[in-house]
PDB file of C-alpha atoms in Angstrom:
ATOM      1  CA  MET Q   1      -2.037 -49.455 109.169  1.00  0.00           C
ATOM      2  CA  GLU Q   2      -3.890 -49.518 112.446  1.00  0.00           C
ATOM      3  CA  PRO Q   3      -4.881 -46.145 113.882  1.00  0.00           C
ATOM      4  CA  THR Q   4      -2.877 -46.797 117.027  1.00  0.00           C
ATOM      5  CA  GLU Q   5       0.237 -47.465 114.940  1.00  0.00           C
ATOM      6  CA  TYR Q   6      -0.328 -44.222 112.866  1.00  0.00           C
ATOM      7  CA  VAL Q   7      -0.626 -42.109 116.013  1.00  0.00           C
ATOM      8  CA  ALA Q   8       2.467 -43.698 117.472  1.00  0.00           C
ATOM      9  CA  ARG Q   9       4.465 -42.857 114.297  1.00  0.00           C
ATOM     10  CA  LEU Q  10       3.365 -39.194 114.391  1.00  0.00           C
ATOM     11  CA  ARG Q  11       4.424 -38.948 118.017  1.00  0.00           C
ATOM     12  CA  ALA Q  12       7.800 -40.450 117.151  1.00  0.00           C
ATOM     13  CA  GLN Q  13       8.326 -37.926 114.273  1.00  0.00           C
ATOM     14  CA  ALA Q  14       7.346 -35.036 116.464  1.00  0.00           C
ATOM     15  CA  SER Q  15       9.923 -36.031 119.055  1.00  0.00           C
ATOM     16  CA  ASP Q  16      12.636 -36.424 116.374  1.00  0.00           C
ATOM     17  CA  PRO Q  17      15.236 -33.583 116.938  1.00  0.00           C
ATOM     18  CA  GLY Q  18      15.817 -33.219 113.104  1.00  0.00           C
ATOM     19  CA  ILE Q  19      12.254 -32.215 112.396  1.00  0.00           C
ATOM     20  CA  GLU Q  20      12.553 -28.714 113.894  1.00  0.00           C
ATOM     21  CA  GLU Q  21      15.685 -27.995 111.844  1.00  0.00           C
ATOM     22  CA  ALA Q  22      13.973 -29.105 108.620  1.00  0.00           C
ATOM     23  CA  LEU Q  23      11.003 -26.834 109.327  1.00  0.00           C
ATOM     24  CA  ARG Q  24      13.324 -23.912 110.054  1.00  0.00           C
ATOM     25  CA  ARG Q  25      15.126 -24.398 106.737  1.00  0.00           C
ATOM     26  CA  ASP Q  26      11.825 -24.557 104.891  1.00  0.00           C
ATOM     27  CA  ARG Q  27      10.618 -21.280 106.445  1.00  0.00           C
ATOM     28  CA  THR Q  28      13.911 -19.591 105.532  1.00  0.00           C
ATOM     29  CA  VAL Q  29      13.673 -20.699 101.892  1.00  0.00           C
ATOM     30  CA  ARG Q  30      10.085 -19.465 101.628  1.00  0.00           C
ATOM     31  CA  ARG Q  31      10.955 -16.067 103.125  1.00  0.00           C
ATOM     32  CA  ARG Q  32      13.866 -15.631 100.676  1.00  0.00           C
ATOM     33  CA  THR Q  33      11.682 -16.589  97.723  1.00  0.00           C
ATOM     34  CA  PHE Q  34       9.035 -14.051  98.758  1.00  0.00           C
ATOM     35  CA  ALA Q  35      11.651 -11.326  99.267  1.00  0.00           C
ATOM     36  CA  LEU Q  36      13.171 -11.931  95.824  1.00  0.00           C
ATOM     37  CA  ALA Q  37       9.748 -11.850  94.178  1.00  0.00           C
ATOM     38  CA  ALA Q  38       8.848  -8.619  95.967  1.00  0.00           C
ATOM     39  CA  GLY Q  39      12.184  -7.051  95.009  1.00  0.00           C
ATOM     40  CA  ALA Q  40      11.680  -7.961  91.373  1.00  0.00           C
ATOM     41  CA  GLY Q  41       8.239  -6.385  91.505  1.00  0.00           C
ATOM     42  CA  VAL Q  42       9.637  -3.170  92.982  1.00  0.00           C
ATOM     43  CA  LEU Q  43      12.322  -3.002  90.297  1.00  0.00           C
ATOM     44  CA  LEU Q  44       9.723  -3.571  87.589  1.00  0.00           C
ATOM     45  CA  LEU Q  45       7.491  -0.837  88.973  1.00  0.00           C
ATOM     46  CA  ALA Q  46      10.471   1.501  89.354  1.00  0.00           C
ATOM     47  CA  GLY Q  47      11.460   0.886  85.746  1.00  0.00           C
ATOM     48  CA  PHE Q  48       7.931   1.535  84.556  1.00  0.00           C
ATOM     49  CA  GLY Q  49       7.744   4.675  86.663  1.00  0.00           C
ATOM     50  CA  PHE Q  50      11.012   5.948  85.196  1.00  0.00           C
ATOM     51  CA  TRP Q  51       9.729   5.314  81.657  1.00  0.00           C
ATOM     52  CA  LEU Q  52       6.406   6.931  82.459  1.00  0.00           C
ATOM     53  CA  SER Q  53       8.020  10.023  83.943  1.00  0.00           C
ATOM     54  CA  ASP Q  54      10.408  10.147  81.007  1.00  0.00           C
ATOM     55  CA  VAL Q  55       7.592  10.355  78.478  1.00  0.00           C
ATOM     56  CA  THR Q  56       5.241  12.560  80.456  1.00  0.00           C
ATOM     57  CA  GLY Q  57       7.263  15.572  81.426  1.00  0.00           C
ATOM     58  CA  GLU Q  58      10.619  14.773  83.024  1.00  0.00           C
ATOM     59  CA  ARG Q  59      12.310  15.489  79.705  1.00  0.00           C
ATOM     60  CA  PRO Q  60      12.185  18.788  77.742  1.00  0.00           C
ATOM     61  CA  PRO Q  61       8.908  19.156  75.806  1.00  0.00           C
ATOM     62  CA  TYR Q  62      10.802  19.842  72.580  1.00  0.00           C
ATOM     63  CA  GLU Q  63      12.453  16.407  72.604  1.00  0.00           C
ATOM     64  CA  PRO Q  64      10.201  13.827  70.928  1.00  0.00           C
ATOM     65  CA  TYR Q  65       9.707  10.488  72.631  1.00  0.00           C
ATOM     66  CA  ALA Q  66       8.898   7.519  70.401  1.00  0.00           C
ATOM     67  CA  PRO Q  67       8.104   9.793  67.422  1.00  0.00           C
ATOM     68  CA  ARG Q  68       7.515   6.802  65.160  1.00  0.00           C
ATOM     69  CA  ALA Q  69       4.544   5.857  67.329  1.00  0.00           C
ATOM     70  CA  LEU Q  70       2.591   8.905  66.073  1.00  0.00           C
ATOM     71  CA  ARG Q  71       1.935  10.168  62.580  1.00  0.00           C
ATOM     72  CA  GLU Q  72       3.785  13.437  62.215  1.00  0.00           C
ATOM     73  CA  GLU Q  73       0.641  15.493  61.688  1.00  0.00           C
ATOM     74  CA  LEU Q  74      -0.378  14.451  65.226  1.00  0.00           C
ATOM     75  CA  TRP Q  75       2.872  15.481  66.914  1.00  0.00           C
ATOM     76  CA  PRO Q  76       2.591  18.066  69.720  1.00  0.00           C
ATOM     77  CA  PRO Q  77       3.385  21.645  68.616  1.00  0.00           C
ATOM     78  CA  GLU Q  78       6.477  21.725  70.859  1.00  0.00           C
ATOM     79  CA  TRP Q  79       8.118  18.935  68.889  1.00  0.00           C
ATOM     80  CA  PRO Q  80      10.473  19.878  66.036  1.00  0.00           C
ATOM     81  CA  TYR Q  81       9.240  20.447  62.518  1.00  0.00           C
ATOM     82  CA  SER Q  82      10.828  18.177  59.921  1.00  0.00           C
ATOM     83  CA  VAL Q  83      11.647  18.209  56.230  1.00  0.00           C
ATOM     84  CA  ASP Q  84       8.781  15.746  55.724  1.00  0.00           C
ATOM     85  CA  MET Q  85       6.218  18.269  57.003  1.00  0.00           C
ATOM     86  CA  PRO Q  86       7.910  21.695  57.102  1.00  0.00           C
ATOM     87  CA  PHE Q  87       4.601  23.551  57.588  1.00  0.00           C
ATOM     88  CA  ARG Q  88       3.115  21.173  60.147  1.00  0.00           C
ATOM     89  CA  GLY Q  89       0.524  22.981  62.263  1.00  0.00           C
ATOM     90  CA  SER Q  90       0.919  26.268  60.394  1.00  0.00           C
ATOM     91  CA  PRO Q  91      -1.800  28.045  58.407  1.00  0.00           C
ATOM     92  CA  ALA Q  92       0.988  29.209  56.101  1.00  0.00           C
ATOM     93  CA  GLY Q  93       0.979  25.709  54.615  1.00  0.00           C
ATOM     94  CA  GLY Q  94      -2.153  26.686  52.703  1.00  0.00           C
ATOM     95  CA  TRP Q  95      -0.846  30.047  51.519  1.00  0.00           C
ATOM     96  CA  ALA Q  96       0.393  30.868  48.047  1.00  0.00           C
ATOM     97  CA  ASP Q  97       3.901  29.937  47.012  1.00  0.00           C
ATOM     98  CA  GLY Q  98       6.471  32.738  46.925  1.00  0.00           C
ATOM     99  CA  ALA Q  99       5.784  35.603  44.559  1.00  0.00           C
ATOM    100  CA  ASP Q 100       2.424  34.060  43.605  1.00  0.00           C
ATOM    101  CA  GLY Q 101       1.112  35.385  46.905  1.00  0.00           C
ATOM    102  CA  ILE Q 102       1.976  39.011  46.055  1.00  0.00           C
ATOM    103  CA  TYR Q 103      -1.284  39.885  44.351  1.00  0.00           C
ATOM    104  CA  VAL Q 104      -1.533  43.026  42.256  1.00  0.00           C
ATOM    105  CA  PRO Q 105      -4.986  44.644  42.371  1.00  0.00           C
ATOM    106  CA  ALA Q 106      -6.841  45.388  39.177  1.00  0.00           C
ATOM    107  CA  ALA Q 107      -5.701  48.727  37.789  1.00  0.00           C
ATOM    108  CA  MET Q 108      -8.287  51.406  37.082  1.00  0.00           C
ATOM    109  CA  PRO Q 109      -7.720  54.861  35.589  1.00  0.00           C
ATOM    110  CA  SER Q 110      -7.822  57.364  38.406  1.00  0.00           C
ATOM    111  CA  GLY Q 111      -6.931  61.001  39.060  1.00  0.00           C
ATOM    112  CA  GLY Q 112      -5.542  61.594  35.597  1.00  0.00           C
ATOM    113  CA  LEU Q 113      -3.550  58.326  35.620  1.00  0.00           C
ATOM    114  CA  THR Q 114      -4.326  55.705  33.025  1.00  0.00           C
ATOM    115  CA  ALA Q 115      -4.745  52.037  33.862  1.00  0.00           C
ATOM    116  CA  GLU Q 116      -1.377  51.447  32.215  1.00  0.00           C
ATOM    117  CA  ASN Q 117       0.262  54.042  34.472  1.00  0.00           C
ATOM    118  CA  VAL Q 118      -1.226  52.407  37.537  1.00  0.00           C
ATOM    119  CA  THR Q 119      -0.275  48.892  36.399  1.00  0.00           C
ATOM    120  CA  ALA Q 120       3.340  49.885  35.839  1.00  0.00           C
ATOM    121  CA  VAL Q 121       3.699  51.240  39.370  1.00  0.00           C
ATOM    122  CA  LEU Q 122       1.955  48.258  40.950  1.00  0.00           C
ATOM    123  CA  GLU Q 123       4.253  45.881  39.078  1.00  0.00           C
ATOM    124  CA  ASP Q 124       7.291  47.807  40.317  1.00  0.00           C
ATOM    125  CA  VAL Q 125       6.055  47.403  43.894  1.00  0.00           C
ATOM    126  CA  ARG Q 126       5.490  43.701  43.295  1.00  0.00           C
ATOM    127  CA  THR Q 127       9.005  43.351  41.875  1.00  0.00           C
ATOM    128  CA  LEU Q 128      10.460  45.131  44.894  1.00  0.00           C
ATOM    129  CA  LEU Q 129       8.642  42.836  47.327  1.00  0.00           C
ATOM    130  CA  ALA Q 130       9.419  39.662  45.412  1.00  0.00           C
ATOM    131  CA  GLU Q 131      13.114  40.342  44.880  1.00  0.00           C
ATOM    132  CA  THR Q 132      13.725  41.412  48.458  1.00  0.00           C
ATOM    133  CA  ASN Q 133      11.682  38.679  50.169  1.00  0.00           C
ATOM    134  CA  VAL Q 134      11.240  35.541  48.054  1.00  0.00           C
ATOM    135  CA  SER Q 135      14.003  35.504  45.437  1.00  0.00           C
ATOM    136  CA  GLU Q 136      16.102  32.357  45.830  1.00  0.00           C
ATOM    137  CA  ARG Q 137      19.300  34.300  45.182  1.00  0.00           C
ATOM    138  CA  THR Q 138      18.435  36.947  47.760  1.00  0.00           C
ATOM    139  CA  LEU Q 139      17.498  34.413  50.428  1.00  0.00           C
ATOM    140  CA  VAL Q 140      20.952  32.848  50.275  1.00  0.00           C
ATOM    141  CA  GLY Q 141      22.755  36.164  50.594  1.00  0.00           C
ATOM    142  CA  ALA Q 142      22.724  37.972  47.221  1.00  0.00           C
ATOM    143  CA  GLU Q 143      22.073  41.708  47.018  1.00  0.00           C
ATOM    144  CA  PRO Q 144      18.811  42.523  45.133  1.00  0.00           C
ATOM    145  CA  ALA Q 145      20.414  45.562  43.535  1.00  0.00           C
ATOM    146  CA  THR Q 146      17.974  45.853  40.611  1.00  0.00           C
ATOM    147  CA  ALA Q 147      14.937  45.836  42.890  1.00  0.00           C
ATOM    148  CA  LEU Q 148      16.432  48.285  45.372  1.00  0.00           C
ATOM    149  CA  ALA Q 149      17.250  50.602  42.467  1.00  0.00           C
ATOM    150  CA  LEU Q 150      13.490  51.128  42.098  1.00  0.00           C
ATOM    151  CA  LEU Q 151      13.581  53.086  45.355  1.00  0.00           C
ATOM    152  CA  ASP Q 152      14.347  56.767  45.630  1.00  0.00           C
ATOM    153  CA  PRO Q 153      17.507  56.771  47.798  1.00  0.00           C
ATOM    154  CA  SER Q 154      16.697  60.122  49.351  1.00  0.00           C
ATOM    155  CA  GLY Q 155      14.865  59.891  52.640  1.00  0.00           C
ATOM    156  CA  ILE Q 156      15.715  56.216  53.261  1.00  0.00           C
ATOM    157  CA  ASP Q 157      18.569  55.386  55.598  1.00  0.00           C
ATOM    158  CA  ASP Q 158      20.851  52.372  55.343  1.00  0.00           C
ATOM    159  CA  ALA Q 159      19.239  50.580  58.304  1.00  0.00           C
ATOM    160  CA  VAL Q 160      15.782  50.610  56.711  1.00  0.00           C
ATOM    161  CA  ARG Q 161      17.161  49.740  53.299  1.00  0.00           C
ATOM    162  CA  GLU Q 162      18.941  46.707  54.750  1.00  0.00           C
ATOM    163  CA  ASP Q 163      15.940  45.704  56.835  1.00  0.00           C
ATOM    164  CA  MET Q 164      13.759  45.521  53.724  1.00  0.00           C
ATOM    165  CA  VAL Q 165      15.752  42.503  52.516  1.00  0.00           C
ATOM    166  CA  THR Q 166      15.321  38.958  53.870  1.00  0.00           C
ATOM    167  CA  ARG Q 167      18.564  36.991  53.821  1.00  0.00           C
ATOM    168  CA  PHE Q 168      19.973  33.934  55.562  1.00  0.00           C
ATOM    169  CA  ASP Q 169      23.581  32.987  56.147  1.00  0.00           C
ATOM    170  CA  PRO Q 170      24.215  30.093  53.700  1.00  0.00           C
ATOM    171  CA  GLU Q 171      26.795  28.659  56.091  1.00  0.00           C
ATOM    172  CA  GLU Q 172      24.128  28.385  58.782  1.00  0.00           C
ATOM    173  CA  VAL Q 173      20.852  27.452  57.060  1.00  0.00           C
ATOM    174  CA  TYR Q 174      19.285  27.106  53.652  1.00  0.00           C
ATOM    175  CA  PRO Q 175      15.625  27.392  52.522  1.00  0.00           C
ATOM    176  CA  HIS Q 176      13.723  24.131  52.327  1.00  0.00           C
ATOM    177  CA  GLU Q 177      12.756  23.082  48.821  1.00  0.00           C
ATOM    178  CA  THR Q 178       9.038  23.601  49.503  1.00  0.00           C
ATOM    179  CA  GLY Q 179       9.697  27.327  49.248  1.00  0.00           C
ATOM    180  CA  VAL Q 180       8.338  30.455  50.933  1.00  0.00           C
ATOM    181  CA  ARG Q 181       4.664  30.945  51.748  1.00  0.00           C
ATOM    182  CA  THR Q 182       3.181  34.406  51.204  1.00  0.00           C
ATOM    183  CA  ARG Q 183       0.001  36.195  52.150  1.00  0.00           C
ATOM    184  CA  GLY Q 184      -1.066  39.837  52.281  1.00  0.00           C
ATOM    185  CA  MET Q 185      -2.637  42.633  50.337  1.00  0.00           C
ATOM    186  CA  MET Q 186      -1.834  45.622  48.174  1.00  0.00           C
ATOM    187  CA  THR Q 187      -4.056  48.654  47.712  1.00  0.00           C
ATOM    188  CA  TYR Q 188      -3.584  52.024  46.013  1.00  0.00           C
ATOM    189  CA  GLU Q 189      -4.981  55.523  45.856  1.00  0.00           C
ATOM    190  CA  VAL Q 190      -4.199  58.780  44.119  1.00  0.00           C
ATOM    191  CA  SER Q 191      -3.036  61.606  46.367  1.00  0.00           C
ATOM    192  CA  SER Q 192      -4.224  65.202  46.161  1.00  0.00           C
ATOM    193  CA  ALA Q 193      -0.957  65.908  44.339  1.00  0.00           C
ATOM    194  CA  GLY Q 194      -1.938  63.410  41.634  1.00  0.00           C
ATOM    195  CA  GLU Q 195       0.660  60.815  42.706  1.00  0.00           C
ATOM    196  CA  LEU Q 196      -0.084  57.120  42.991  1.00  0.00           C
ATOM    197  CA  VAL Q 197       0.287  55.890  46.579  1.00  0.00           C
ATOM    198  CA  VAL Q 198       0.565  52.135  47.161  1.00  0.00           C
ATOM    199  CA  HIS Q 199       0.020  50.418  50.494  1.00  0.00           C
ATOM    200  CA  ALA Q 200       1.493  46.923  50.935  1.00  0.00           C
ATOM    201  CA  ASP Q 201       1.177  44.603  53.931  1.00  0.00           C
ATOM    202  CA  TYR Q 202       2.589  41.078  53.493  1.00  0.00           C
ATOM    203  CA  THR Q 203       3.717  38.188  55.658  1.00  0.00           C
ATOM    204  CA  PHE Q 204       6.336  35.702  54.456  1.00  0.00           C
ATOM    205  CA  VAL Q 205       7.015  32.367  56.165  1.00  0.00           C
ATOM    206  CA  TYR Q 206      10.316  30.580  55.549  1.00  0.00           C
ATOM    207  CA  PRO Q 207      11.098  26.904  56.332  1.00  0.00           C
ATOM    208  CA  LEU Q 208      14.839  26.463  56.903  1.00  0.00           C
ATOM    209  CA  VAL Q 209      17.239  23.538  57.299  1.00  0.00           C
ATOM    210  CA  ARG Q 210      20.645  23.605  58.975  1.00  0.00           C
ATOM    211  CA  ALA Q 211      23.480  23.777  56.455  1.00  0.00           C
ATOM    212  CA  GLY Q 212      25.826  21.621  58.532  1.00  0.00           C
ATOM    213  CA  GLN Q 213      25.267  18.329  60.269  1.00  0.00           C
ATOM    214  CA  GLY Q 214      22.205  19.256  62.244  1.00  0.00           C
ATOM    215  CA  HIS Q 215      19.735  17.578  64.513  1.00  0.00           C
ATOM    216  CA  GLU Q 216      17.617  14.869  62.928  1.00  0.00           C
ATOM    217  CA  VAL Q 217      14.084  14.369  64.189  1.00  0.00           C
ATOM    218  CA  LEU Q 218      14.216  10.807  62.897  1.00  0.00           C
ATOM    219  CA  PRO Q 219      17.148   9.016  61.255  1.00  0.00           C
ATOM    220  CA  GLY Q 220      17.618  10.674  57.875  1.00  0.00           C
ATOM    221  CA  VAL Q 221      14.904  13.285  58.583  1.00  0.00           C
ATOM    222  CA  PRO Q 222      16.489  16.695  59.395  1.00  0.00           C
ATOM    223  CA  GLU Q 223      14.798  19.290  61.555  1.00  0.00           C
ATOM    224  CA  VAL Q 224      13.230  22.417  60.068  1.00  0.00           C
ATOM    225  CA  ALA Q 225      12.874  25.865  61.650  1.00  0.00           C
ATOM    226  CA  ARG Q 226      10.384  28.481  60.479  1.00  0.00           C
ATOM    227  CA  ILE Q 227      10.718  32.248  60.473  1.00  0.00           C
ATOM    228  CA  ALA Q 228       7.798  34.601  59.860  1.00  0.00           C
ATOM    229  CA  VAL Q 229       8.469  38.089  58.482  1.00  0.00           C
ATOM    230  CA  ARG Q 230       5.798  40.743  58.095  1.00  0.00           C
ATOM    231  CA  ARG Q 231       6.388  43.977  56.205  1.00  0.00           C
ATOM    232  CA  ARG Q 232       4.058  46.944  55.962  1.00  0.00           C
ATOM    233  CA  MET Q 233       4.987  49.916  53.808  1.00  0.00           C
ATOM    234  CA  THR Q 234       3.660  52.863  51.868  1.00  0.00           C
ATOM    235  CA  LEU Q 235       5.287  53.727  48.543  1.00  0.00           C
ATOM    236  CA  THR Q 236       4.596  56.780  46.411  1.00  0.00           C
ATOM    237  CA  SER Q 237       5.411  56.909  42.718  1.00  0.00           C
ATOM    238  CA  ARG Q 238       7.322  60.090  42.018  1.00  0.00           C
ATOM    239  CA  ASP Q 239       9.517  60.941  39.025  1.00  0.00           C
ATOM    240  CA  GLY Q 240       9.864  57.293  38.024  1.00  0.00           C
ATOM    241  CA  LYS Q 241      10.963  56.143  41.493  1.00  0.00           C
ATOM    242  CA  LEU Q 242       9.234  54.627  44.517  1.00  0.00           C
ATOM    243  CA  VAL Q 243       9.466  56.919  47.528  1.00  0.00           C
ATOM    244  CA  LEU Q 244       9.250  55.023  50.811  1.00  0.00           C
ATOM    245  CA  GLY Q 245       6.889  56.561  53.345  1.00  0.00           C
ATOM    246  CA  ASP Q 246       5.559  54.706  56.384  1.00  0.00           C
ATOM    247  CA  TYR Q 247       7.451  51.498  57.060  1.00  0.00           C
ATOM    248  CA  ALA Q 248       7.251  48.767  59.691  1.00  0.00           C
ATOM    249  CA  SER Q 249       8.607  45.260  59.884  1.00  0.00           C
ATOM    250  CA  GLU Q 250       8.464  42.380  62.319  1.00  0.00           C
ATOM    251  CA  VAL Q 251      10.263  39.048  62.440  1.00  0.00           C
ATOM    252  CA  GLY Q 252       9.190  36.073  64.543  1.00  0.00           C
ATOM    253  CA  ASN Q 253      11.349  33.132  65.631  1.00  0.00           C
ATOM    254  CA  HIS Q 254      14.590  34.949  64.882  1.00  0.00           C
ATOM    255  CA  ASP Q 255      17.360  34.924  67.485  1.00  0.00           C
ATOM    256  CA  CYS Q 256      16.879  38.441  68.831  1.00  0.00           C
ATOM    257  CA  SER Q 257      20.275  38.312  70.554  1.00  0.00           C
ATOM    258  CA  ALA Q 258      22.152  37.549  67.311  1.00  0.00           C
ATOM    259  CA  PRO Q 259      24.514  40.195  65.930  1.00  0.00           C
ATOM    260  CA  LYS Q 260      23.037  42.524  63.325  1.00  0.00           C
ATOM    261  CA  ASP Q 261      24.913  41.077  60.371  1.00  0.00           C
ATOM    262  CA  GLY Q 262      22.249  41.451  57.692  1.00  0.00           C
ATOM    263  CA  TYR Q 263      20.991  37.872  58.147  1.00  0.00           C
ATOM    264  CA  LEU Q 264      18.065  36.335  59.978  1.00  0.00           C
ATOM    265  CA  HIS Q 265      18.973  33.515  62.343  1.00  0.00           C
ATOM    266  CA  PRO Q 266      16.128  31.037  62.958  1.00  0.00           C
ATOM    267  CA  LEU Q 267      15.484  29.282  66.242  1.00  0.00           C
ATOM    268  CA  PHE Q 268      15.026  25.527  66.041  1.00  0.00           C
ATOM    269  CA  ALA Q 269      12.836  23.571  68.474  1.00  0.00           C
ATOM    270  CA  GLU Q 270      15.067  23.879  71.546  1.00  0.00           C
ATOM    271  CA  GLY Q 271      15.779  27.579  71.019  1.00  0.00           C
ATOM    272  CA  ARG Q 272      12.147  28.260  70.151  1.00  0.00           C
ATOM    273  CA  TRP Q 273      10.964  26.654  73.402  1.00  0.00           C
ATOM    274  CA  LYS Q 274      13.569  28.460  75.519  1.00  0.00           C
ATOM    275  CA  ALA Q 275      12.668  31.803  73.924  1.00  0.00           C
ATOM    276  CA  ALA Q 276       8.996  31.205  74.723  1.00  0.00           C
ATOM    277  CA  GLN Q 277       9.897  30.428  78.347  1.00  0.00           C
ATOM    278  CA  ALA Q 278      11.982  33.587  78.603  1.00  0.00           C
ATOM    279  CA  ALA Q 279       9.203  35.700  77.065  1.00  0.00           C
ATOM    280  CA  LYS Q 280       6.978  34.828  80.053  1.00  0.00           C
ATOM    281  CA  GLY Q 281       3.739  34.965  78.110  1.00  0.00           C
ATOM    282  CA  ASN Q 282       4.592  37.980  75.958  1.00  0.00           C
ATOM    283  CA  LEU Q 283       4.014  36.055  72.747  1.00  0.00           C
ATOM    284  CA  VAL Q 284       2.493  37.271  69.489  1.00  0.00           C
ATOM    285  CA  ASP Q 285       0.536  35.569  66.748  1.00  0.00           C
ATOM    286  CA  PRO Q 286       2.502  36.189  63.533  1.00  0.00           C
ATOM    287  CA  TYR Q 287      -0.553  35.206  61.468  1.00  0.00           C
ATOM    288  CA  ASP Q 288      -2.855  37.848  62.919  1.00  0.00           C
ATOM    289  CA  GLU Q 289      -3.210  40.198  59.969  1.00  0.00           C
ATOM    290  CA  LYS Q 290      -5.364  42.615  61.966  1.00  0.00           C
ATOM    291  CA  ARG Q 291      -2.657  43.217  64.543  1.00  0.00           C
ATOM    292  CA  VAL Q 292      -1.164  46.704  64.143  1.00  0.00           C
ATOM    293  CA  LEU Q 293       2.614  46.744  63.798  1.00  0.00           C
ATOM    294  CA  PRO Q 294       4.563  49.404  65.678  1.00  0.00           C
ATOM    295  CA  ALA Q 295       6.249  51.837  63.311  1.00  0.00           C
ATOM    296  CA  GLY Q 296       9.846  51.268  62.380  1.00  0.00           C
ATOM    297  CA  PRO Q 297      12.049  48.458  61.178  1.00  0.00           C
ATOM    298  CA  GLY Q 298      13.397  45.319  62.767  1.00  0.00           C
ATOM    299  CA  HIS Q 299      10.912  44.463  65.512  1.00  0.00           C
ATOM    300  CA  CYS Q 300      11.974  41.044  66.825  1.00  0.00           C
ATOM    301  CA  VAL Q 301       9.193  39.140  68.571  1.00  0.00           C
ATOM    302  CA  THR Q 302       8.673  35.741  70.128  1.00  0.00           C
ATOM    303  CA  PRO Q 303       5.803  34.055  68.328  1.00  0.00           C
ATOM    304  CA  ALA Q 304       3.209  31.867  69.994  1.00  0.00           C
ATOM    305  CA  TRP Q 305       3.842  29.569  67.054  1.00  0.00           C
ATOM    306  CA  THR Q 306       5.346  29.756  63.566  1.00  0.00           C
TER     307      THR Q 306
END
């Protein structure tokens, strides 16, 4: 094609009235395509932002997000404990099991008492602690009558006597099969009156599962709550009985607002988190053995962790 003919054709197309309409339609299509692409991008970013906010703080800290993505030992402390790892994050996991943690010191003859005399009293104290705090029957509601019969009933009121026993409502929760964890110490001395005086200070940690259809951390993996109970007492052997002297007790992660019905009522993850929020920083470490307990029974505290 000659250059003059090519130029003439371009001039003819430019003067064609249909050309402007075609260009207008093309611009409209391109603008719509761009708008749709931008809208899709905004929706994608909005969806990502919603997911990101959902997993980084817009949901309660005690609700796990994608728990299967992390091994349970790496879960944040706010997340629920489970039956797979009932002592996750707790030093109590390395403590002795149940009554094995109630150590009896070596008995030595002292103040006119033979080693056998001392051993007998120490074993009675151990029996009292074991039957009232770690016995499977007691934990599910039974009365440890034989153990309590070791106590001299004079000078001990019903409130203290009841407080010395750890029980859970079997219609609410039951102890996890891993059992109780126990740690503490027992010491003794002979008084100026020639009586054996025993000092006991023990902490018991209980993993508990809901008795009914409860919350599952993962499908088929029920949630576990833990309660920590510390008991400090002085017992004097007198006339074949144990006379209770100084006594103090503390329970952590129990529903302090629950009715006093003789049972402990554990707080699961949601209740535990809400109690910590309400405590406004007034939290205690239930594993601090050097912390002095206030005298008296039934001190209900909010633990920093259990």
